[in-house]
């Protein structure tokens, strides 16, 4: 979940310049094995739909699935009373961004389209340039807080889907759940913190049945 959905969550919250105060969500597992019968051992759902709510009531809907052979799209769109916008056409920062009158993204409705210098089109390179510039010029550069907040909000959505409960920002921030109890004491000879059952299956979320944890170990 967090490994790729977090990028959509991060830049959409950046556009809003705020973090959601709560989330509710649904999710499901369609398959327990691939077409050849090989068992899937992951614990996540195959698809998620999260409704994030900001303090002013604004909604942010995040939908995602990890299913081979399905229609592939990784983008973010904004709908408002004055029209429609594309924040990212493809990937984390798929350019160009654009705004439209009405709700149809065609050239006739185009109001604005971003233009970026060729040497600034790769966001990863931009981040490296910012970091190396800060190092060379002895200036502060620290995105730890924002990274932690993006991770927290992503986990809030996942917890809402896995538990079947509405989860607030304060709840997930103050959660005492340990996803890997005793991990600070693990050695190369320690048993794994999570073990499969006799059939090779790992615990999975059971929304509504297990409400205080994402799954029982």
PDB file of N, CA and C in Angstrom, residues 77-85 102-103:
ATOM      1  N   UNK A  77      -6.383  13.660 -10.375  1.00  0.00           N
ATOM      2  CA  UNK A  77      -7.285  14.628 -10.998  1.00  0.00           C
ATOM      3  C   UNK A  77      -7.998  15.443  -9.924  1.00  0.00           C
ATOM      4  N   UNK A  78      -8.356  16.667 -10.271  1.00  0.00           N
ATOM      5  CA  UNK A  78      -9.060  17.547  -9.335  1.00  0.00           C
ATOM      6  C   UNK A  78     -10.352  18.042  -9.977  1.00  0.00           C
ATOM      7  N   UNK A  79     -11.448  17.963  -9.231  1.00  0.00           N
ATOM      8  CA  UNK A  79     -12.753  18.418  -9.706  1.00  0.00           C
ATOM      9  C   UNK A  79     -13.222  19.566  -8.818  1.00  0.00           C
ATOM     10  N   UNK A  80     -13.667  20.659  -9.441  1.00  0.00           N
ATOM     11  CA  UNK A  80     -14.140  21.803  -8.676  1.00  0.00           C
ATOM     12  C   UNK A  80     -15.318  22.474  -9.340  1.00  0.00           C
ATOM     13  N   UNK A  81     -15.828  23.513  -8.711  1.00  0.00           N
ATOM     14  CA  UNK A  81     -17.003  24.212  -9.240  1.00  0.00           C
ATOM     15  C   UNK A  81     -16.684  24.990 -10.510  1.00  0.00           C
ATOM     16  N   UNK A  82     -15.410  25.296 -10.741  1.00  0.00           N
ATOM     17  CA  UNK A  82     -15.034  26.082 -11.917  1.00  0.00           C
ATOM     18  C   UNK A  82     -14.422  25.239 -13.028  1.00  0.00           C
ATOM     19  N   UNK A  83     -14.333  23.939 -12.816  1.00  0.00           N
ATOM     20  CA  UNK A  83     -13.770  23.105 -13.866  1.00  0.00           C
ATOM     21  C   UNK A  83     -13.026  21.893 -13.343  1.00  0.00           C
ATOM     22  N   UNK A  84     -12.029  21.482 -14.117  1.00  0.00           N
ATOM     23  CA  UNK A  84     -11.355  20.208 -13.915  1.00  0.00           C
ATOM     24  C   UNK A  84      -9.859  20.421 -14.116  1.00  0.00           C
ATOM     25  N   UNK A  85      -9.043  19.665 -13.388  1.00  0.00           N
ATOM     26  CA  UNK A  85      -7.595  19.797 -13.525  1.00  0.00           C
ATOM     27  C   UNK A  85      -6.925  18.438 -13.458  1.00  0.00           C
ATOM     28  N   UNK A 102     -15.209  23.228 -17.578  1.00  0.00           N
ATOM     29  CA  UNK A 102     -16.055  22.047 -17.681  1.00  0.00           C
ATOM     30  C   UNK A 102     -15.366  20.834 -17.094  1.00  0.00           C
ATOM     31  N   UNK A 103     -15.868  19.664 -17.416  1.00  0.00           N
ATOM     32  CA  UNK A 103     -15.353  18.424 -16.833  1.00  0.00           C
ATOM     33  C   UNK A 103     -14.708  17.495 -17.847  1.00  0.00           C
TER      34      UNK A 103
END
